[in-house]
Short mmCIF file of C-alpha atoms in Angstrom, two decimals:
data_model
loop_
_atom_site.label_atom_id
_atom_site.label_comp_id
_atom_site.label_asym_id
_atom_site.label_seq_id
_atom_site.Cartn_x
_atom_site.Cartn_y
_atom_site.Cartn_z
CA MET W 1 165.47 130.27 57.33
CA TYR W 2 163.05 133.13 57.81
CA SER W 3 162.15 132.47 61.47
CA ALA W 4 164.08 132.03 64.72
CA LYS W 5 163.43 131.88 68.47
CA LEU W 6 163.76 134.96 70.66
CA LEU W 7 163.13 133.99 74.29
CA ASP W 8 159.68 132.35 74.31
CA GLN W 9 158.51 133.69 70.94
CA VAL W 10 159.19 132.88 67.29
CA VAL W 11 160.17 135.83 65.09
CA ASN W 12 159.26 135.43 61.42
CA LEU W 13 161.03 138.13 59.41
CA GLU W 14 159.32 137.50 56.09
CA GLU W 15 155.85 137.54 57.62
CA GLU W 16 156.57 140.84 59.34
CA ARG W 17 157.94 142.23 56.09
CA GLN W 18 154.76 141.22 54.25
CA GLN W 19 152.59 142.84 56.93
CA LEU W 20 154.53 146.09 56.67
CA VAL W 21 154.31 146.10 52.86
CA GLU W 22 150.56 145.54 53.09
CA SER W 23 150.40 148.55 55.42
CA GLY W 24 152.07 150.74 52.76
CA TYR W 25 155.73 150.67 53.86
CA ASN W 26 158.43 150.89 51.17
CA TRP W 27 161.64 148.85 51.43
CA ASN W 28 163.68 151.53 53.22
CA SER W 29 160.91 151.93 55.82
CA VAL W 30 160.68 148.14 56.24
CA LYS W 31 164.43 147.84 56.69
CA LYS W 32 164.54 150.67 59.25
CA TYR W 33 161.64 149.19 61.22
CA LEU W 34 163.19 145.69 61.39
CA ASN W 35 166.64 147.07 62.24
CA ASP W 36 165.26 149.27 65.00
CA ARG W 37 163.33 146.36 66.44
CA TYR W 38 165.74 143.43 66.09
CA ARG W 39 169.30 144.51 65.10
CA VAL W 40 170.61 144.74 68.67
CA ASN W 41 169.24 141.31 69.51
CA SER W 42 170.85 139.96 66.34
CA ASP W 43 174.23 141.52 67.19
CA LYS W 44 174.00 140.10 70.71
CA LYS W 45 173.22 136.68 69.17
CA ASN W 46 169.94 136.41 71.03
CA PHE W 47 168.21 134.76 68.07
CA ILE W 48 168.34 130.95 68.27
CA CYS W 49 167.90 128.44 65.45
CA GLN W 50 164.71 126.41 65.96
CA CYS W 51 166.45 123.32 64.65
CA CYS W 52 169.88 123.12 66.33
CA ASN W 53 169.56 125.80 69.06
CA SER W 54 172.66 127.63 67.77
CA PRO W 55 172.79 131.45 67.47
CA VAL W 56 171.72 132.92 64.12
CA ILE W 57 171.92 136.46 62.73
CA MET W 58 169.35 138.53 60.90
CA VAL W 59 169.78 139.15 57.15
CA LEU W 60 167.64 141.82 55.46
CA ALA W 61 167.57 141.83 51.65
CA GLU W 62 165.28 143.69 49.29
CA ASP W 63 165.60 141.28 46.36
CA ARG W 64 165.01 138.06 48.34
CA THR W 65 163.35 136.89 51.54
CA CYS W 66 164.44 138.33 54.85
CA HIS W 67 165.93 135.48 56.86
CA PHE W 68 168.31 134.25 59.55
CA ARG W 69 171.58 132.40 58.94
CA HIS W 70 174.22 130.66 61.01
CA GLU W 71 177.43 132.57 61.58
CA ASP W 72 179.88 130.41 63.51
CA ILE W 73 178.96 126.84 62.49
CA GLU W 74 178.20 124.91 59.34
CA ASP W 75 174.61 124.77 58.20
CA CYS W 76 172.36 122.46 60.24
CA ALA W 77 169.52 120.22 59.03
CA GLY W 78 167.15 123.17 59.34
CA THR W 79 169.16 125.17 56.80
CA GLU W 80 169.06 122.35 54.26
CA ASN W 81 165.35 121.82 54.93
CA TYR W 82 164.75 125.52 54.40
CA LYS W 83 166.50 125.47 51.02
CA ARG W 84 164.34 122.55 49.93
CA TYR W 85 161.25 124.23 51.34
CA LYS W 86 161.85 127.36 49.24
CA VAL W 87 162.19 125.26 46.09
CA GLN W 88 159.10 123.26 47.04
CA LYS W 89 156.97 126.38 47.50
CA GLY W 90 158.53 128.51 44.75
CA GLU W 91 158.31 128.57 40.97
CA GLY W 92 154.56 129.25 40.98
CA LYS W 93 153.75 126.18 43.06
CA GLU W 94 152.02 128.29 45.72
CA ASP W 95 150.30 131.66 45.83
CA LEU W 96 153.10 132.96 48.08
CA PRO W 97 151.54 136.16 49.49
CA ASN W 98 148.35 134.29 50.47
CA HIS W 99 150.39 131.33 51.66
CA ILE W 100 152.53 133.47 53.99
CA VAL W 101 149.50 135.26 55.47
CA GLY W 102 147.61 131.99 55.79
CA LYS W 103 150.48 130.29 57.60
CA ARG W 104 150.68 133.12 60.12
CA ILE W 105 146.99 132.84 60.96
CA ILE W 106 147.00 129.02 61.01
CA ARG W 107 149.97 128.97 63.39
CA THR W 108 148.17 131.35 65.77
CA TYR W 109 145.17 129.03 66.01
CA LEU W 110 147.26 125.85 66.19
CA GLU W 111 149.26 127.19 69.12
CA GLY W 112 146.15 128.49 70.86
CA GLN W 113 144.37 125.13 70.62
CA LEU W 114 147.29 122.71 71.09
CA LYS W 115 149.72 124.27 73.54
CA PRO W 116 147.46 123.48 76.55
CA PHE W 117 147.99 119.82 75.68
CA GLY W 118 151.79 120.17 75.56
CA VAL W 119 151.93 119.98 71.75
CA ILE W 120 154.91 121.77 70.16
CA VAL W 121 154.13 123.63 66.92
CA LYS W 122 157.17 124.16 64.68
CA GLU W 123 157.89 125.26 61.14
CA GLY W 124 158.44 122.17 59.02
CA PHE W 125 161.92 123.27 57.94
CA ALA W 126 162.99 123.53 61.61
CA TYR W 127 162.87 119.74 61.95
CA THR W 128 166.08 118.29 63.39
CA LYS W 129 166.53 115.81 60.51
CA VAL W 130 166.93 116.52 56.81
CA LEU W 131 163.62 115.76 55.03
CA ASN W 132 162.90 115.08 51.36
CA LYS W 133 159.58 116.94 51.45
CA ILE W 134 159.08 119.77 53.91
CA PRO W 135 155.61 120.43 55.39
CA ASP W 136 154.47 123.86 56.54
CA PHE W 137 154.18 122.77 60.18
CA ILE W 138 155.17 119.80 62.32
CA LEU W 139 153.24 119.09 65.53
CA THR W 140 155.08 117.09 68.18
CA PHE W 141 152.95 115.50 70.93
CA PRO W 142 154.17 114.63 74.45
CA ASN W 143 153.96 110.92 73.58
CA GLY W 144 156.35 111.45 70.63
CA GLU W 145 153.70 111.24 67.93
CA GLU W 146 154.24 113.69 65.07
CA TRP W 147 151.70 115.23 62.71
CA CYS W 148 152.45 117.46 59.73
CA ILE W 149 150.26 120.15 58.21
CA ASP W 150 150.30 121.71 54.74
CA TYR W 151 148.29 124.75 53.64
CA ILE W 152 147.64 124.46 49.89
CA THR W 153 147.11 127.65 47.89
CA GLY W 154 148.52 126.61 44.50
CA LEU W 155 146.46 123.51 43.73
CA LYS W 156 146.80 122.33 40.12
CA ALA W 157 145.17 119.70 37.96
CA ASN W 158 148.20 118.70 35.88
CA GLU W 159 150.00 115.36 36.10
CA SER W 160 153.28 116.75 37.47
CA TYR W 161 151.50 118.33 40.43
CA LEU W 162 149.64 115.07 41.08
CA ASN W 163 152.97 113.21 41.11
CA SER W 164 154.37 115.83 43.48
CA VAL W 165 151.46 115.35 45.89
CA ASN W 166 151.81 111.55 45.73
CA SER W 167 155.51 111.87 46.49
CA ARG W 168 154.83 114.30 49.33
CA VAL W 169 152.26 112.04 50.99
CA GLY W 170 154.53 109.01 50.63
CA ASP W 171 157.51 110.85 52.17
CA TYR W 172 155.42 112.14 55.08
CA VAL W 173 154.12 108.66 55.91
CA ALA W 174 157.58 107.11 55.51
CA GLN W 175 158.97 109.69 57.96
CA GLY W 176 156.32 108.67 60.50
CA PHE W 177 154.19 111.80 60.20
CA LYS W 178 150.39 111.82 60.14
CA PRO W 179 149.69 114.21 57.21
CA TYR W 180 146.92 116.82 57.12
CA PHE W 181 146.11 119.04 54.14
CA PHE W 182 144.07 122.23 54.34
CA ILE W 183 143.18 123.75 50.96
CA SER W 184 142.48 127.40 50.23
CA LYS W 185 138.72 128.05 49.89
CA ASP W 186 139.43 129.54 46.44
CA TRP W 187 139.56 125.97 45.15
CA LEU W 188 136.13 124.99 46.48
CA LYS W 189 133.80 124.65 43.48
CA LYS W 190 130.31 123.14 43.70
CA GLU W 191 127.67 122.55 41.01
CA LYS W 192 124.32 121.76 42.66
CA THR W 193 125.10 118.59 44.67
CA SER W 194 128.32 117.80 42.78
CA LEU W 195 131.74 118.91 43.95
CA SER W 196 134.43 119.54 41.34
CA LEU W 197 137.74 117.95 42.30
CA CYS W 198 141.04 117.47 40.57
CA LYS W 199 142.95 114.24 41.16
CA SER W 200 145.59 115.93 43.30
CA GLU W 201 142.84 117.41 45.48
CA LEU W 202 141.42 113.95 45.96
CA LYS W 203 144.78 112.81 47.37
CA MET W 204 144.29 115.28 50.23
CA VAL W 205 141.00 113.84 51.54
CA ARG W 206 140.68 112.36 55.02
CA LYS W 207 138.58 109.61 56.54
CA THR W 208 137.07 111.11 59.71
CA ALA W 209 134.92 109.60 62.42
CA PHE W 210 131.84 111.39 61.14
CA ASP W 211 132.38 110.04 57.62
CA GLU W 212 131.64 106.63 59.11
CA VAL W 213 128.43 108.03 60.64
CA TRP W 214 127.29 109.23 57.20
CA LYS W 215 128.20 105.88 55.65
CA ALA W 216 126.24 103.94 58.28
CA HIS W 217 123.13 106.07 57.68
CA LEU W 218 123.33 105.72 53.90
CA ASN W 219 123.73 101.94 54.09
CA SER W 220 120.81 101.80 56.53
CA TRP W 221 118.55 103.73 54.13
CA ARG W 222 119.67 101.53 51.24
CA SER W 223 118.81 98.33 53.11
CA LYS W 224 115.20 99.38 53.82
CA GLU W 225 112.19 98.31 51.74
CA ASP W 226 112.26 101.43 49.57
CA GLY W 227 116.06 101.61 49.51
CA HIS W 228 116.13 101.05 45.74
CA PHE W 229 115.13 104.70 45.39
CA LEU W 230 118.37 105.89 47.03
CA PRO W 231 120.57 105.76 43.87
CA GLU W 232 117.95 107.86 42.06
CA PHE W 233 117.80 110.30 44.99
CA LEU W 234 121.61 110.62 44.97
CA ARG W 235 121.59 110.82 41.14
CA GLY W 236 123.77 107.76 40.77
CA ASN W 237 124.78 104.48 42.35
CA LEU W 238 127.41 105.55 44.89
CA GLU W 239 127.76 102.26 46.75
CA PRO W 240 129.62 101.34 48.92
CA TYR W 241 129.24 104.99 50.06
CA ASP W 242 132.90 105.64 50.76
CA VAL W 243 132.41 109.04 52.38
CA ARG W 244 135.50 111.24 52.70
CA SER W 245 136.16 114.75 53.99
CA ILE W 246 138.05 117.65 52.44
CA MET W 247 139.12 120.58 54.60
CA TYR W 248 139.22 124.12 53.25
CA LEU W 249 140.30 127.36 54.91
CA ASP W 250 138.86 130.80 54.26
CA VAL W 251 141.83 132.66 55.72
CA PRO W 252 140.65 136.26 55.10
CA ASN W 253 137.49 135.53 57.12
CA THR W 254 139.29 133.21 59.61
CA GLN W 255 136.78 130.50 58.83
CA ALA W 256 137.14 126.79 58.13
CA LEU W 257 134.99 124.60 55.88
CA ILE W 258 134.44 120.85 55.62
CA THR W 259 132.83 119.00 52.71
CA ARG W 260 131.63 115.40 53.02
CA VAL W 261 131.95 113.88 49.57
CA ILE W 262 131.61 110.56 47.73
CA PRO W 263 133.76 110.48 44.55
CA PHE W 264 131.67 109.02 41.74
CA THR W 265 133.18 109.59 38.29
CA THR W 266 136.41 110.60 36.63
CA THR W 267 136.82 112.37 33.28
CA GLY W 268 140.31 113.26 32.07
CA THR W 269 142.15 114.96 34.93
CA ASP W 270 138.99 115.88 36.87
CA THR W 271 136.95 113.96 39.39
CA TRP W 272 133.42 114.74 40.49
CA GLY W 273 132.03 113.85 43.86
CA TYR W 274 128.55 113.88 45.38
CA GLN W 275 128.49 116.32 48.31
CA LEU W 276 126.40 115.19 51.26
CA GLY W 277 124.46 118.12 52.69
CA GLU W 278 125.74 121.66 52.76
CA THR W 279 129.34 122.77 53.20
CA LEU W 280 130.05 122.88 56.95
CA HIS W 281 131.28 126.23 58.26
CA LEU W 282 133.38 126.17 61.43
CA SER W 283 135.54 128.62 63.30
CA MET W 284 139.29 128.13 63.04
CA GLU W 285 139.33 127.23 66.73
CA LYS W 286 136.84 124.42 66.10
CA MET W 287 138.77 123.13 63.09
CA PHE W 288 141.96 122.71 65.13
CA THR W 289 140.30 121.24 68.23
CA LEU W 290 141.53 117.79 69.29
CA ASN W 291 139.15 114.94 70.01
CA GLU W 292 138.92 113.35 73.46
CA ASP W 293 141.76 110.84 73.03
CA GLN W 294 143.91 113.34 71.07
CA SER W 295 144.13 110.93 68.15
CA ASP W 296 142.73 113.38 65.57
CA PHE W 297 141.10 116.76 65.15
CA VAL W 298 137.34 116.75 65.78
CA PHE W 299 136.32 117.70 62.21
CA GLU W 300 132.65 117.86 63.14
CA HIS W 301 129.87 120.47 63.07
CA PRO W 302 127.33 120.68 65.92
CA ASN W 303 124.40 120.70 63.46
CA GLU W 304 125.56 117.75 61.37
CA GLU W 305 123.26 115.20 63.01
CA GLN W 306 120.36 117.50 62.17
CA MET W 307 121.66 117.73 58.61
CA ILE W 308 121.53 113.94 58.33
CA MET W 309 117.97 113.93 59.69
CA ASP W 310 116.97 116.61 57.17
CA MET W 311 118.49 114.61 54.31
CA HIS W 312 116.63 111.48 55.47
CA ARG W 313 113.38 113.43 55.60
CA ASN W 314 114.03 114.73 52.08
CA PHE W 315 114.70 111.16 50.95
CA LEU W 316 111.40 109.93 52.43
CA ASN W 317 109.55 112.79 50.71
CA PHE W 318 111.33 111.89 47.48
CA ILE W 319 110.11 108.29 47.84
CA LYS W 320 106.51 109.43 48.33
CA THR W 321 106.69 111.74 45.33
CA ARG W 322 108.24 109.08 43.09
CA LYS W 323 105.61 106.50 44.11
CA VAL W 324 102.85 108.94 43.18
CA GLU W 325 104.58 109.71 39.87
CA ILE W 326 105.06 106.02 39.11
CA GLU W 327 101.41 105.27 39.88
CA GLN W 328 100.25 108.20 37.74
CA GLU W 329 102.45 107.01 34.90
CA ARG W 330 101.06 103.47 35.27
CA ILE W 331 97.49 104.78 35.12
CA ARG W 332 98.29 106.97 32.13
CA ARG W 333 99.87 104.10 30.25
CA GLU W 334 96.95 101.84 31.13
CA GLU W 335 94.48 104.41 29.80
CA LEU W 336 96.50 104.82 26.61
CA ARG W 337 96.68 101.05 26.20
CA LYS W 338 92.92 100.75 26.70
CA GLN W 339 92.25 103.56 24.23
CA GLU W 340 94.51 101.90 21.70
CA GLU W 341 92.80 98.54 22.18
CA ASP W 342 89.36 100.16 21.73
CA ARG W 343 90.48 101.90 18.57
CA ARG W 344 92.03 98.73 17.18
CA LYS W 345 88.84 96.84 17.98
CA GLN W 346 86.82 99.47 16.11
CA GLU W 347 89.21 99.23 13.16
CA ASP W 348 88.91 95.45 13.12
CA GLU W 349 85.12 95.71 13.14
CA ARG W 350 85.21 98.15 10.24
CA ARG W 351 87.60 95.92 8.31
CA SER W 352 85.31 92.91 8.83
CA GLN W 353 82.55 94.80 6.98
CA TYR W 354 84.58 94.55 3.77
CA GLN W 355 85.43 90.86 3.93
CA ASP W 356 84.09 89.00 0.85
CA PRO W 357 80.97 87.04 1.96
CA ASN W 358 81.49 84.59 -0.94
CA PRO W 359 85.18 83.72 -1.19
CA TYR W 360 84.40 81.28 -4.05
CA ARG W 361 82.96 83.90 -6.37
CA GLY W 362 84.50 84.05 -9.86
CA ARG W 363 87.37 86.33 -10.60
CA ALA W 364 85.22 88.45 -12.86
CA GLU W 365 82.88 89.33 -10.01
CA VAL W 366 83.65 92.67 -8.44
CA ILE W 367 82.28 93.98 -5.17
CA ASP W 368 80.76 97.43 -5.53
CA TYR W 369 82.02 99.34 -2.46
CA SER W 370 80.39 102.52 -3.60
CA LYS W 371 77.11 101.43 -1.98
CA GLU W 372 78.72 100.87 1.38
CA LYS W 373 78.69 103.48 4.14
CA ASP W 374 82.49 103.45 4.41
CA SER W 375 85.12 102.72 1.77
CA PRO W 376 88.53 101.01 2.21
CA GLU W 377 90.15 104.43 1.96
CA ASP W 378 88.50 105.31 5.30
CA ILE W 379 90.38 102.53 7.10
CA ARG W 380 93.44 104.09 8.78
CA SER W 381 96.88 102.54 9.24
CA LYS W 382 98.46 101.87 12.65
CA PHE W 383 100.74 104.90 12.15
CA GLU W 384 97.70 107.09 11.52
CA GLN W 385 95.99 105.72 14.61
CA ASP W 386 99.08 106.48 16.77
CA SER W 387 99.37 109.98 15.31
CA ASP W 388 95.71 110.64 16.04
CA LEU W 389 96.13 109.38 19.60
CA LYS W 390 99.16 111.61 20.21
CA TYR W 391 97.26 114.60 18.82
CA ARG W 392 94.32 113.91 21.13
CA MET W 393 96.67 113.67 24.14
CA GLU W 394 98.29 116.98 23.16
CA LEU W 395 94.85 118.66 22.97
CA ILE W 396 94.12 117.43 26.50
CA ASP W 397 97.46 118.83 27.71
CA LEU W 398 96.61 122.17 26.07
CA GLY W 399 93.25 122.27 27.82
CA LEU W 400 91.22 121.71 24.62
CA ASN W 401 88.39 119.24 24.07
CA PRO W 402 89.72 116.36 21.90
CA ASP W 403 86.19 115.26 20.92
CA ARG W 404 85.41 118.56 19.20
CA HIS W 405 86.92 119.95 16.03
CA GLN W 406 89.61 122.46 16.95
CA PRO W 407 90.63 125.00 14.26
CA LYS W 408 94.30 125.06 13.49
CA TRP W 409 94.73 128.65 14.70
CA VAL W 410 93.21 127.72 18.10
CA VAL W 411 95.68 124.85 18.54
CA GLU W 412 98.63 127.02 17.47
CA LYS W 413 97.60 129.77 19.88
CA ALA W 414 97.35 127.26 22.75
CA ARG W 415 100.79 125.92 21.88
CA ARG W 416 102.31 129.41 21.88
CA GLU W 417 100.73 130.22 25.23
CA ARG W 418 102.00 126.95 26.71
CA ASN W 419 105.55 127.52 25.41
CA GLN W 420 105.51 131.11 26.64
CA ALA W 421 104.35 130.00 30.11
CA GLN W 422 107.11 127.39 30.26
CA ALA W 423 109.73 129.94 29.18
CA GLU W 424 108.51 132.43 31.78
CA GLN W 425 108.61 129.75 34.47
CA ILE W 426 112.20 128.84 33.55
CA LYS W 427 113.16 132.53 33.53
CA GLU W 428 111.50 133.08 36.91
CA GLU W 429 113.29 130.09 38.44
CA LYS W 430 116.62 131.30 37.02
CA THR W 431 116.03 134.80 38.42
CA LYS W 432 115.17 133.39 41.84
CA LYS W 433 118.31 131.26 41.82
CA GLU W 434 120.51 134.22 40.84
CA MET W 435 118.95 136.43 43.50
CA ARG W 436 119.44 133.73 46.15
CA GLU W 437 123.10 133.37 45.16
CA GLU W 438 123.50 137.16 45.31
CA VAL W 439 121.92 137.25 48.78
CA MET W 440 124.35 134.55 49.95
CA LYS W 441 127.34 136.60 48.70
CA LYS W 442 126.37 139.87 50.39
CA ARG W 443 128.50 140.89 53.35
CA ILE W 444 126.31 141.25 56.43
CA ASN W 445 127.48 142.86 59.67
CA GLY W 446 127.04 140.55 62.64
CA GLU W 447 127.61 137.31 60.68
CA SER W 448 129.72 136.05 63.57
CA PHE W 449 126.70 136.20 65.92
CA PHE W 450 125.54 132.88 64.41
CA ILE W 451 126.88 129.43 65.20
CA SER W 452 124.81 128.04 62.33
CA SER W 453 126.34 128.33 58.87
CA ARG W 454 125.75 131.29 56.56
CA GLU W 455 123.56 129.16 54.28
CA GLU W 456 121.38 127.95 57.17
CA TRP W 457 120.47 131.26 58.79
CA ARG W 458 120.20 133.20 55.53
CA ASN W 459 117.94 130.54 53.99
CA ALA W 460 115.71 130.83 57.06
CA VAL W 461 115.39 134.61 56.53
CA ILE W 462 114.69 134.13 52.80
CA ARG W 463 112.07 131.49 53.61
CA HIS W 464 110.11 133.82 55.89
CA TYR W 465 110.73 137.11 54.07
CA ASN W 466 107.21 137.33 52.62
CA LYS W 467 105.68 137.05 56.10
CA VAL W 468 107.72 140.04 57.22
CA HIS W 469 106.95 141.97 54.03
CA LYS W 470 103.20 141.35 54.47
CA LYS W 471 103.55 142.44 58.13
CA GLU W 472 102.35 139.05 59.35
CA ILE W 473 105.33 138.83 61.74
CA THR W 474 107.85 141.27 63.21
CA VAL W 475 111.64 140.96 63.15
CA ASP W 476 111.62 139.74 66.77
CA GLN W 477 109.04 137.10 65.90
CA LEU W 478 111.15 136.07 62.92
CA CYS W 479 114.16 135.64 65.23
CA ASP W 480 112.05 133.45 67.55
CA LEU W 481 110.88 131.42 64.57
CA MET W 482 114.47 130.93 63.36
CA LEU W 483 115.60 129.78 66.81
CA SER W 484 112.69 127.31 66.98
CA GLU W 485 113.83 125.89 63.61
CA GLY W 486 117.28 125.12 65.00
CA ILE W 487 119.29 128.23 64.05
CA GLU W 488 121.96 128.66 66.72
CA ILE W 489 123.56 131.90 67.94
CA ASN W 490 126.38 132.79 70.31
CA GLN W 491 124.87 136.13 71.38
CA ASN W 492 121.55 137.18 72.87
CA LYS W 493 118.47 137.40 70.66
CA LYS W 494 118.50 141.22 70.62
CA LEU W 495 121.89 141.26 68.86
CA MET W 496 120.69 138.58 66.46
CA SER W 497 118.03 140.99 65.13
CA TYR W 498 120.67 143.35 63.65
CA PRO W 499 122.09 141.02 60.94
CA VAL W 500 118.58 139.63 60.30
CA THR W 501 117.23 143.16 59.73
CA GLU W 502 120.13 144.03 57.43
CA LEU W 503 119.55 140.90 55.34
CA LEU W 504 115.81 141.63 55.10
CA GLN W 505 116.65 145.10 53.77
CA VAL W 506 119.06 143.60 51.20
CA ILE W 507 116.33 141.23 49.94
CA ALA W 508 113.75 144.06 49.82
CA LYS W 509 116.14 146.20 47.78
CA MET W 510 116.70 143.39 45.28
CA LEU W 511 112.94 142.84 44.93
CA LYS W 512 112.29 146.62 44.85
CA HIS W 513 109.93 146.32 47.80
CA GLU W 514 109.13 148.95 50.36
CA LEU W 515 109.85 147.24 53.65
CA VAL W 516 108.65 148.70 56.94
CA LEU W 517 110.22 146.81 59.82
CA LYS W 518 108.86 146.73 63.36
#
């Protein structure tokens, strides 16, 4: 095993080796450093196995992991667990460098948040019994309850990985563990309001207390008078609104993320889910904070109630818009129907002019239509009437008078201008979207000053950028405006102005604006 106890600390040889390599050490330098630091303690048998409390000695090897092994006794359960753990994590099943770094950071936050409650945080392979599947960490509570935690960096969509996850979950539950899965942020992929999931990822979802809050709100909206609009608003019928949560970790930025999702369709090996609201950004401390009765982690964002209110407001606005659109469509159809009836009535009247006034005339008698004002050839078919009606409607859409003769070149020119305007509008919307995405990706100093998520505070700056550019408000006034809109910070307002100013400058550079800030 690659970790052992030394007094009141846990020494992880492989993690330290990775840190040294990242700092530019070669193997000889790594070996010298670890020997200088730990060899005497190893020779004095001060290192203790986390599983059986027997002495272990340090083994340094360039071609395999640095580890500890027993010297005087047969291997304990921890040794067997460690062998299985290496197989479980090896062979491309995890992104090992990221996994090792991630585990180190996760353990730091777990111990910081849980030790005050008497919770023991141990490596999964240090468990005192031999396990079939070995988690990354096992948390033991004072009441004897045990939770297990896995950090997933090598998520895959194939069937064998899905079977492996199913087996892992089943073994954890059978052992009496409460399993938790935290997935690397690299696997978080969203398309508009839809979250891309593979089936194995869906096995790692949790049902949290706040999922039930979301579900209650959705069912309440659905039960109201205009609730039939909700499936259209959500772009599909998602009843019974089985909201679940997926936890992701952005280890390099020591940030945690939660997505509230309703799975709605499956194609092949992939599943899509509707994501409720924005992705929630939390600190690692917040992610690993216990709830009041210590029955679960909190898994909640302080602004989530506001997010629900915002979504409800958007839904009500959607209802109003759809009602207006439906009424406009009804009026349009009614007008078209009336126009069609009038035209048919006119056609019937014209047809009646050519009915034979004497149906009993002899066969030799012929009606001379040449004296009539109109001839039968002037009577149009239903298809011709519909085509004429469509053409008249198109002229109205193009801004041309349908009751006047319009030369062909005028109509063609209007069509080209309309198509060009539509293409320019689509291009402009695409450019705006790309610029917004680029703004969201930019690294801004002082990001940690905000409690609100990156999307929330940056969207607020984008929303009010033109006011600053036109010198209608100053940066300080913008900060006041953002705070009044619910943006939360953990520093004073003066410090808040620094990241806001930097983001304004980034936007101005993208738009090629000259921005003078006060």
